[in-house]
Amino acid sequence: QITLKESGPTQVKPTQTLTLTCTFSGFSLSTSGVGVGWIRQPPGKALEWLALIYWDDDKRYSPSLKSRLTITKDTSKNQVVLTMTDMDPVDTATYYCAPTDARGGWFDPWGQGTLVTVSS
Amino acid sequence: DIQLTQSPSSLSASVEDRVSITCRASQSISNYVNWYQQQPGKAPKLLIYTASSLKRGVPSRFTGSGSGTEFTLTISSLQPEDFATYYCQQTYNMPPTFGQGTKVEI
C-alpha cells in the first residue's frame, strides 16, 4: 500500500522560505521510472503542478515558479523536499505530493495535503 | 504550456442521471489525459488514465473517451458519492497542466 504525508509549517510570513517534506512508503524512489511530484491548490481554486523529481535525480519545475523552487530527494529516508523562496500571500494553498511514473505521468495516490497560509 | 478547458464549470444533476464533462486541449495531446475526482476537503483521486483506462477499483459507471484535443468523462448513473469536483490533466508534455475543474452538484 502506497501512502504519502506532507509536513511543514502551517503558516509563513511574506518573503520567507517555505520548506515542505513529503514522507512516503510503499514504493522506492530508487526504482527506475518512479517520480514524486508536488501540486498545490489555493482555496477554492484549481490544481497547479509545481515540481517533479525522478529516480535518476532528473528535476522538472513549473516554468512560472522555477526561480523560486528547489526539489530534492533522500532515497534512504523515503522523503522528497520542496523549498519555495520569497513566499507571498498568493502562495496560500494546500500543498500535495504524489508519486508518478515516467511512462504515464499521472499522479496516484495523493497525500492528504497540508495547508500553508502566508500572512504577516 | 498546454491549456485545458473544462466545460461546464459546474452542473446540477440528480442521482441516477447520466453526466458528461468535456475537457478541450489547446493543441493535440494524443490520449495523454487523466481524470481525477476531488471531494470537498479531500485530496484528488485518480479515476481514469490515458483517456480511457479505468483505474482498478473505480466503479465502471465512470468512463473516459476522446483523443487529440477533445476528451469526455461520463458518469453513467450518478451516485450520491459522485457529487464532487472533477479535473482533467494532460501529461503529453511538460509542464503537466490541469483543467479548471467541473463541480457536480445536487
PDB file of C-alpha atoms in Angstrom:
ATOM      1  CA  GLN A   1       0.000   0.000   0.000  1.00  0.00           C
ATOM      2  CA  ILE A   2       1.369   3.383  -1.018  1.00  0.00           C
ATOM      3  CA  THR A   3       0.999   6.252   1.413  1.00  0.00           C
ATOM      4  CA  LEU A   4       2.378   9.782   1.454  1.00  0.00           C
ATOM      5  CA  LYS A   5       2.240  12.542   4.012  1.00  0.00           C
ATOM      6  CA  GLU A   6       3.188  16.175   3.633  1.00  0.00           C
ATOM      7  CA  SER A   7       4.674  18.057   6.546  1.00  0.00           C
ATOM      8  CA  GLY A   8       5.903  21.560   7.211  1.00  0.00           C
ATOM      9  CA  PRO A   9       4.826  24.876   8.673  1.00  0.00           C
ATOM     10  CA  THR A  10       1.163  25.807   8.548  1.00  0.00           C
ATOM     11  CA  GLN A  11       1.990  29.491   8.356  1.00  0.00           C
ATOM     12  CA  VAL A  12       4.862  31.534   6.974  1.00  0.00           C
ATOM     13  CA  LYS A  13       5.423  35.252   6.640  1.00  0.00           C
ATOM     14  CA  PRO A  14       5.782  37.085   3.332  1.00  0.00           C
ATOM     15  CA  THR A  15       9.316  36.882   1.876  1.00  0.00           C
ATOM     16  CA  GLN A  16      10.144  33.819   3.978  1.00  0.00           C
ATOM     17  CA  THR A  17      11.192  30.463   2.530  1.00  0.00           C
ATOM     18  CA  LEU A  18       8.815  27.525   2.768  1.00  0.00           C
ATOM     19  CA  THR A  19      10.205  24.021   3.230  1.00  0.00           C
ATOM     20  CA  LEU A  20       7.852  21.081   2.836  1.00  0.00           C
ATOM     21  CA  THR A  21       8.669  17.405   3.281  1.00  0.00           C
ATOM     22  CA  CYS A  22       6.871  14.506   1.639  1.00  0.00           C
ATOM     23  CA  THR A  23       7.421  11.253   3.509  1.00  0.00           C
ATOM     24  CA  PHE A  24       6.240   8.167   1.718  1.00  0.00           C
ATOM     25  CA  SER A  25       6.049   4.394   1.988  1.00  0.00           C
ATOM     26  CA  GLY A  26       5.080   1.541  -0.292  1.00  0.00           C
ATOM     27  CA  PHE A  27       7.435   2.427  -3.135  1.00  0.00           C
ATOM     28  CA  SER A  28      11.047   3.417  -3.672  1.00  0.00           C
ATOM     29  CA  LEU A  29      12.466   6.452  -5.417  1.00  0.00           C
ATOM     30  CA  SER A  30      15.395   4.323  -6.481  1.00  0.00           C
ATOM     31  CA  THR A  31      13.142   2.276  -8.782  1.00  0.00           C
ATOM     32  CA  SER A  32      13.553   3.078 -12.455  1.00  0.00           C
ATOM     33  CA  GLY A  33      10.759   5.272 -13.804  1.00  0.00           C
ATOM     34  CA  VAL A  34       9.433   6.434 -10.458  1.00  0.00           C
ATOM     35  CA  GLY A  35       8.991  10.087  -9.618  1.00  0.00           C
ATOM     36  CA  VAL A  36       7.373  12.246  -6.946  1.00  0.00           C
ATOM     37  CA  GLY A  37       5.643  15.495  -7.709  1.00  0.00           C
ATOM     38  CA  TRP A  38       4.255  18.463  -5.829  1.00  0.00           C
ATOM     39  CA  ILE A  39       0.934  20.053  -6.692  1.00  0.00           C
ATOM     40  CA  ARG A  40      -0.829  22.908  -4.932  1.00  0.00           C
ATOM     41  CA  GLN A  41      -4.374  24.207  -4.705  1.00  0.00           C
ATOM     42  CA  PRO A  42      -5.293  27.685  -3.467  1.00  0.00           C
ATOM     43  CA  PRO A  43      -8.554  27.739  -1.504  1.00  0.00           C
ATOM     44  CA  GLY A  44     -11.485  27.299  -3.863  1.00  0.00           C
ATOM     45  CA  LYS A  45      -9.249  27.178  -6.933  1.00  0.00           C
ATOM     46  CA  ALA A  46      -7.820  24.651  -9.338  1.00  0.00           C
ATOM     47  CA  LEU A  47      -4.817  22.369  -9.079  1.00  0.00           C
ATOM     48  CA  GLU A  48      -1.396  23.678 -10.094  1.00  0.00           C
ATOM     49  CA  TRP A  49       1.628  21.467 -10.719  1.00  0.00           C
ATOM     50  CA  LEU A  50       4.838  22.735  -9.137  1.00  0.00           C
ATOM     51  CA  ALA A  51       7.742  20.326  -9.446  1.00  0.00           C
ATOM     52  CA  LEU A  52       8.778  16.746 -10.032  1.00  0.00           C
ATOM     53  CA  ILE A  53      11.837  14.649  -9.209  1.00  0.00           C
ATOM     54  CA  TYR A  54      12.619  11.272 -10.752  1.00  0.00           C
ATOM     55  CA  TRP A  55      14.527   8.243  -9.554  1.00  0.00           C
ATOM     56  CA  ASP A  56      17.600   9.334 -11.526  1.00  0.00           C
ATOM     57  CA  ASP A  57      17.526  12.819  -9.914  1.00  0.00           C
ATOM     58  CA  ASP A  58      16.086  14.429 -13.035  1.00  0.00           C
ATOM     59  CA  LYS A  59      14.187  17.501 -11.824  1.00  0.00           C
ATOM     60  CA  ARG A  60      11.420  19.452 -13.520  1.00  0.00           C
ATOM     61  CA  TYR A  61       9.843  22.723 -12.453  1.00  0.00           C
ATOM     62  CA  SER A  62       6.856  24.850 -13.298  1.00  0.00           C
ATOM     63  CA  PRO A  63       8.208  27.496 -15.695  1.00  0.00           C
ATOM     64  CA  SER A  64       6.350  30.268 -13.869  1.00  0.00           C
ATOM     65  CA  LEU A  65       7.823  29.316 -10.477  1.00  0.00           C
ATOM     66  CA  LYS A  66      11.154  27.816 -11.479  1.00  0.00           C
ATOM     67  CA  SER A  67      13.264  30.593  -9.996  1.00  0.00           C
ATOM     68  CA  ARG A  68      11.692  30.058  -6.562  1.00  0.00           C
ATOM     69  CA  LEU A  69      11.561  26.262  -6.348  1.00  0.00           C
ATOM     70  CA  THR A  70      14.029  23.565  -5.407  1.00  0.00           C
ATOM     71  CA  ILE A  71      13.160  19.877  -5.159  1.00  0.00           C
ATOM     72  CA  THR A  72      15.418  17.255  -3.637  1.00  0.00           C
ATOM     73  CA  LYS A  73      15.153  13.646  -2.541  1.00  0.00           C
ATOM     74  CA  ASP A  74      16.569  11.470   0.189  1.00  0.00           C
ATOM     75  CA  THR A  75      16.066   7.941  -1.056  1.00  0.00           C
ATOM     76  CA  SER A  76      17.272   6.352   2.166  1.00  0.00           C
ATOM     77  CA  LYS A  77      14.659   8.236   4.168  1.00  0.00           C
ATOM     78  CA  ASN A  78      11.895   7.919   1.564  1.00  0.00           C
ATOM     79  CA  GLN A  79      11.487  11.680   1.512  1.00  0.00           C
ATOM     80  CA  VAL A  80      11.169  14.437  -1.048  1.00  0.00           C
ATOM     81  CA  VAL A  81      11.671  18.047  -0.011  1.00  0.00           C
ATOM     82  CA  LEU A  82      10.311  21.117  -1.760  1.00  0.00           C
ATOM     83  CA  THR A  83      11.549  24.592  -0.957  1.00  0.00           C
ATOM     84  CA  MET A  84       9.851  27.732  -2.206  1.00  0.00           C
ATOM     85  CA  THR A  85      11.501  31.076  -1.637  1.00  0.00           C
ATOM     86  CA  ASP A  86      10.067  34.571  -1.318  1.00  0.00           C
ATOM     87  CA  MET A  87       6.609  33.461  -0.212  1.00  0.00           C
ATOM     88  CA  ASP A  88       3.663  35.749  -0.905  1.00  0.00           C
ATOM     89  CA  PRO A  89       0.027  35.668   0.253  1.00  0.00           C
ATOM     90  CA  VAL A  90      -0.956  34.379  -3.205  1.00  0.00           C
ATOM     91  CA  ASP A  91       1.029  31.244  -2.381  1.00  0.00           C
ATOM     92  CA  THR A  92      -1.506  30.369   0.308  1.00  0.00           C
ATOM     93  CA  ALA A  93      -2.668  26.894  -0.696  1.00  0.00           C
ATOM     94  CA  THR A  94      -2.929  23.257   0.172  1.00  0.00           C
ATOM     95  CA  TYR A  95       0.242  21.556  -0.984  1.00  0.00           C
ATOM     96  CA  TYR A  96       0.097  17.923  -2.088  1.00  0.00           C
ATOM     97  CA  CYS A  97       2.718  15.371  -3.026  1.00  0.00           C
ATOM     98  CA  ALA A  98       2.067  12.303  -5.154  1.00  0.00           C
ATOM     99  CA  PRO A  99       4.051   9.625  -6.965  1.00  0.00           C
ATOM    100  CA  THR A 100       4.128   9.299 -10.704  1.00  0.00           C
ATOM    101  CA  ASP A 101       5.643   7.150 -13.382  1.00  0.00           C
ATOM    102  CA  ALA A 102       7.834   8.470 -16.167  1.00  0.00           C
ATOM    103  CA  ARG A 103       5.848   6.490 -18.728  1.00  0.00           C
ATOM    104  CA  GLY A 104       2.374   7.670 -17.755  1.00  0.00           C
ATOM    105  CA  GLY A 105       2.660  10.894 -15.808  1.00  0.00           C
ATOM    106  CA  TRP A 106      -0.499  10.580 -13.770  1.00  0.00           C
ATOM    107  CA  PHE A 107      -0.340  11.123 -10.019  1.00  0.00           C
ATOM    108  CA  ASP A 108      -1.605   8.305  -7.830  1.00  0.00           C
ATOM    109  CA  PRO A 109      -2.253   8.214  -4.949  1.00  0.00           C
ATOM    110  CA  TRP A 110      -2.048  11.680  -3.394  1.00  0.00           C
ATOM    111  CA  GLY A 111      -1.022  12.632   0.109  1.00  0.00           C
ATOM    112  CA  GLN A 112      -3.621  14.232   2.349  1.00  0.00           C
ATOM    113  CA  GLY A 113      -2.179  17.678   1.692  1.00  0.00           C
ATOM    114  CA  THR A 114      -1.006  20.412   4.023  1.00  0.00           C
ATOM    115  CA  LEU A 115      -2.477  23.908   4.145  1.00  0.00           C
ATOM    116  CA  VAL A 116       0.099  26.667   4.157  1.00  0.00           C
ATOM    117  CA  THR A 117      -1.032  30.205   4.900  1.00  0.00           C
ATOM    118  CA  VAL A 118       1.169  33.150   4.018  1.00  0.00           C
ATOM    119  CA  SER A 119       0.430  36.075   6.276  1.00  0.00           C
ATOM    120  CA  SER A 120       2.268  38.659   8.277  1.00  0.00           C
TER     121      SER A 120
ATOM    122  CA  ASP B   1       2.100  25.387 -21.814  1.00  0.00           C
ATOM    123  CA  ILE B   2      -0.877  23.336 -22.968  1.00  0.00           C
ATOM    124  CA  GLN B   3      -4.150  24.819 -21.765  1.00  0.00           C
ATOM    125  CA  LEU B   4      -7.051  22.577 -20.759  1.00  0.00           C
ATOM    126  CA  THR B   5     -10.562  23.997 -20.729  1.00  0.00           C
ATOM    127  CA  GLN B   6     -13.296  22.049 -18.991  1.00  0.00           C
ATOM    128  CA  SER B   7     -16.991  22.512 -19.629  1.00  0.00           C
ATOM    129  CA  PRO B   8     -19.219  23.093 -17.943  1.00  0.00           C
ATOM    130  CA  SER B   9     -17.570  24.707 -14.907  1.00  0.00           C
ATOM    131  CA  SER B  10     -20.407  23.385 -12.800  1.00  0.00           C
ATOM    132  CA  LEU B  11     -23.558  21.384 -13.268  1.00  0.00           C
ATOM    133  CA  SER B  12     -26.547  20.326 -11.238  1.00  0.00           C
ATOM    134  CA  ALA B  13     -27.787  16.776 -11.542  1.00  0.00           C
ATOM    135  CA  SER B  14     -29.822  14.162  -9.734  1.00  0.00           C
ATOM    136  CA  VAL B  15     -28.997  10.681  -8.536  1.00  0.00           C
ATOM    137  CA  GLU B  16     -29.057   8.204 -11.441  1.00  0.00           C
ATOM    138  CA  ASP B  17     -28.591  10.941 -14.042  1.00  0.00           C
ATOM    139  CA  ARG B  18     -26.078  10.468 -16.840  1.00  0.00           C
ATOM    140  CA  VAL B  19     -23.451  13.205 -16.713  1.00  0.00           C
ATOM    141  CA  SER B  20     -20.714  14.178 -19.151  1.00  0.00           C
ATOM    142  CA  ILE B  21     -17.805  16.564 -18.662  1.00  0.00           C
ATOM    143  CA  THR B  22     -15.673  17.802 -21.550  1.00  0.00           C
ATOM    144  CA  CYS B  23     -12.001  18.717 -21.499  1.00  0.00           C
ATOM    145  CA  ARG B  24     -10.551  20.541 -24.505  1.00  0.00           C
ATOM    146  CA  ALA B  25      -6.830  20.949 -25.074  1.00  0.00           C
ATOM    147  CA  SER B  26      -5.154  23.917 -26.757  1.00  0.00           C
ATOM    148  CA  GLN B  27      -3.255  21.507 -29.020  1.00  0.00           C
ATOM    149  CA  SER B  28      -3.385  17.838 -29.864  1.00  0.00           C
ATOM    150  CA  ILE B  29      -2.273  15.684 -26.947  1.00  0.00           C
ATOM    151  CA  SER B  30      -2.994  12.212 -28.323  1.00  0.00           C
ATOM    152  CA  ASN B  31      -4.535  10.276 -25.425  1.00  0.00           C
ATOM    153  CA  TYR B  32      -2.410  11.747 -22.638  1.00  0.00           C
ATOM    154  CA  VAL B  33      -5.305  12.803 -20.446  1.00  0.00           C
ATOM    155  CA  ASN B  34      -6.124  11.714 -16.929  1.00  0.00           C
ATOM    156  CA  TRP B  35      -9.195  12.404 -14.806  1.00  0.00           C
ATOM    157  CA  TYR B  36      -9.355  12.997 -11.062  1.00  0.00           C
ATOM    158  CA  GLN B  37     -12.205  13.279  -8.574  1.00  0.00           C
ATOM    159  CA  GLN B  38     -11.912  15.586  -5.587  1.00  0.00           C
ATOM    160  CA  GLN B  39     -14.447  15.522  -2.803  1.00  0.00           C
ATOM    161  CA  PRO B  40     -14.701  18.548  -0.504  1.00  0.00           C
ATOM    162  CA  GLY B  41     -11.773  18.794   1.880  1.00  0.00           C
ATOM    163  CA  LYS B  42     -10.070  15.741   0.402  1.00  0.00           C
ATOM    164  CA  ALA B  43      -7.134  15.086  -1.875  1.00  0.00           C
ATOM    165  CA  PRO B  44      -7.805  14.304  -5.538  1.00  0.00           C
ATOM    166  CA  LYS B  45      -8.170  10.684  -6.557  1.00  0.00           C
ATOM    167  CA  LEU B  46      -7.245   9.226  -9.926  1.00  0.00           C
ATOM    168  CA  LEU B  47     -10.216   7.818 -11.830  1.00  0.00           C
ATOM    169  CA  ILE B  48      -9.052   7.366 -15.418  1.00  0.00           C
ATOM    170  CA  TYR B  49      -5.644   7.471 -17.079  1.00  0.00           C
ATOM    171  CA  THR B  50      -4.600   7.719 -20.737  1.00  0.00           C
ATOM    172  CA  ALA B  51      -8.043   8.968 -21.680  1.00  0.00           C
ATOM    173  CA  SER B  52      -9.994   5.751 -21.264  1.00  0.00           C
ATOM    174  CA  SER B  53      -8.261   3.342 -18.874  1.00  0.00           C
ATOM    175  CA  LEU B  54     -10.218   2.860 -15.659  1.00  0.00           C
ATOM    176  CA  LYS B  55      -8.108   2.688 -12.546  1.00  0.00           C
ATOM    177  CA  ARG B  56      -8.556  -0.590 -10.700  1.00  0.00           C
ATOM    178  CA  GLY B  57     -11.239  -0.286  -8.052  1.00  0.00           C
ATOM    179  CA  VAL B  58     -13.024   2.654  -9.672  1.00  0.00           C
ATOM    180  CA  PRO B  59     -16.692   1.876 -10.431  1.00  0.00           C
ATOM    181  CA  SER B  60     -17.462   1.013 -14.030  1.00  0.00           C
ATOM    182  CA  ARG B  61     -20.061   3.807 -14.236  1.00  0.00           C
ATOM    183  CA  PHE B  62     -17.073   6.098 -14.905  1.00  0.00           C
ATOM    184  CA  THR B  63     -15.848   6.069 -18.499  1.00  0.00           C
ATOM    185  CA  GLY B  64     -13.393   8.210 -20.378  1.00  0.00           C
ATOM    186  CA  SER B  65     -13.135   8.806 -24.085  1.00  0.00           C
ATOM    187  CA  GLY B  66     -11.532  11.037 -26.662  1.00  0.00           C
ATOM    188  CA  SER B  67      -8.236  11.740 -28.336  1.00  0.00           C
ATOM    189  CA  GLY B  68      -6.465  14.663 -29.906  1.00  0.00           C
ATOM    190  CA  THR B  69      -7.976  17.797 -28.433  1.00  0.00           C
ATOM    191  CA  GLU B  70     -11.341  16.726 -27.026  1.00  0.00           C
ATOM    192  CA  PHE B  71     -11.956  14.370 -24.140  1.00  0.00           C
ATOM    193  CA  THR B  72     -15.004  13.347 -22.158  1.00  0.00           C
ATOM    194  CA  LEU B  73     -15.607  11.911 -18.713  1.00  0.00           C
ATOM    195  CA  THR B  74     -19.008  10.271 -18.415  1.00  0.00           C
ATOM    196  CA  ILE B  75     -20.765   9.045 -15.302  1.00  0.00           C
ATOM    197  CA  SER B  76     -23.493   6.699 -16.477  1.00  0.00           C
ATOM    198  CA  SER B  77     -25.656   6.749 -13.358  1.00  0.00           C
ATOM    199  CA  LEU B  78     -24.742   9.389 -10.814  1.00  0.00           C
ATOM    200  CA  GLN B  79     -24.498   8.154  -7.241  1.00  0.00           C
ATOM    201  CA  PRO B  80     -24.581  10.269  -4.058  1.00  0.00           C
ATOM    202  CA  GLU B  81     -20.830   9.789  -3.528  1.00  0.00           C
ATOM    203  CA  ASP B  82     -20.102  11.158  -7.031  1.00  0.00           C
ATOM    204  CA  PHE B  83     -21.018  14.723  -6.125  1.00  0.00           C
ATOM    205  CA  ALA B  84     -17.556  16.255  -6.268  1.00  0.00           C
ATOM    206  CA  THR B  85     -15.229  18.320  -8.435  1.00  0.00           C
ATOM    207  CA  TYR B  86     -13.571  16.659 -11.414  1.00  0.00           C
ATOM    208  CA  TYR B  87     -10.287  17.680 -13.019  1.00  0.00           C
ATOM    209  CA  CYS B  88      -8.621  16.643 -16.242  1.00  0.00           C
ATOM    210  CA  GLN B  89      -4.830  16.662 -16.554  1.00  0.00           C
ATOM    211  CA  GLN B  90      -2.560  16.409 -19.583  1.00  0.00           C
ATOM    212  CA  THR B  91       0.755  14.605 -19.492  1.00  0.00           C
ATOM    213  CA  TYR B  92       1.608  14.968 -23.169  1.00  0.00           C
ATOM    214  CA  ASN B  93       4.456  17.285 -22.351  1.00  0.00           C
ATOM    215  CA  MET B  94       5.948  19.354 -19.575  1.00  0.00           C
ATOM    216  CA  PRO B  95       4.631  21.072 -17.622  1.00  0.00           C
ATOM    217  CA  PRO B  96       1.706  18.809 -16.808  1.00  0.00           C
ATOM    218  CA  THR B  97      -1.367  21.011 -16.598  1.00  0.00           C
ATOM    219  CA  PHE B  98      -4.843  20.673 -15.129  1.00  0.00           C
ATOM    220  CA  GLY B  99      -8.211  21.926 -16.236  1.00  0.00           C
ATOM    221  CA  GLN B 100     -10.026  24.441 -14.058  1.00  0.00           C
ATOM    222  CA  GLY B 101     -12.380  21.800 -12.687  1.00  0.00           C
ATOM    223  CA  THR B 102     -16.048  20.898 -13.008  1.00  0.00           C
ATOM    224  CA  LYS B 103     -18.172  20.869  -9.891  1.00  0.00           C
ATOM    225  CA  VAL B 104     -21.021  18.342  -9.933  1.00  0.00           C
ATOM    226  CA  GLU B 105     -23.735  19.407  -7.525  1.00  0.00           C
ATOM    227  CA  ILE B 106     -27.059  18.018  -6.487  1.00  0.00           C
TER     228      ILE B 106
END
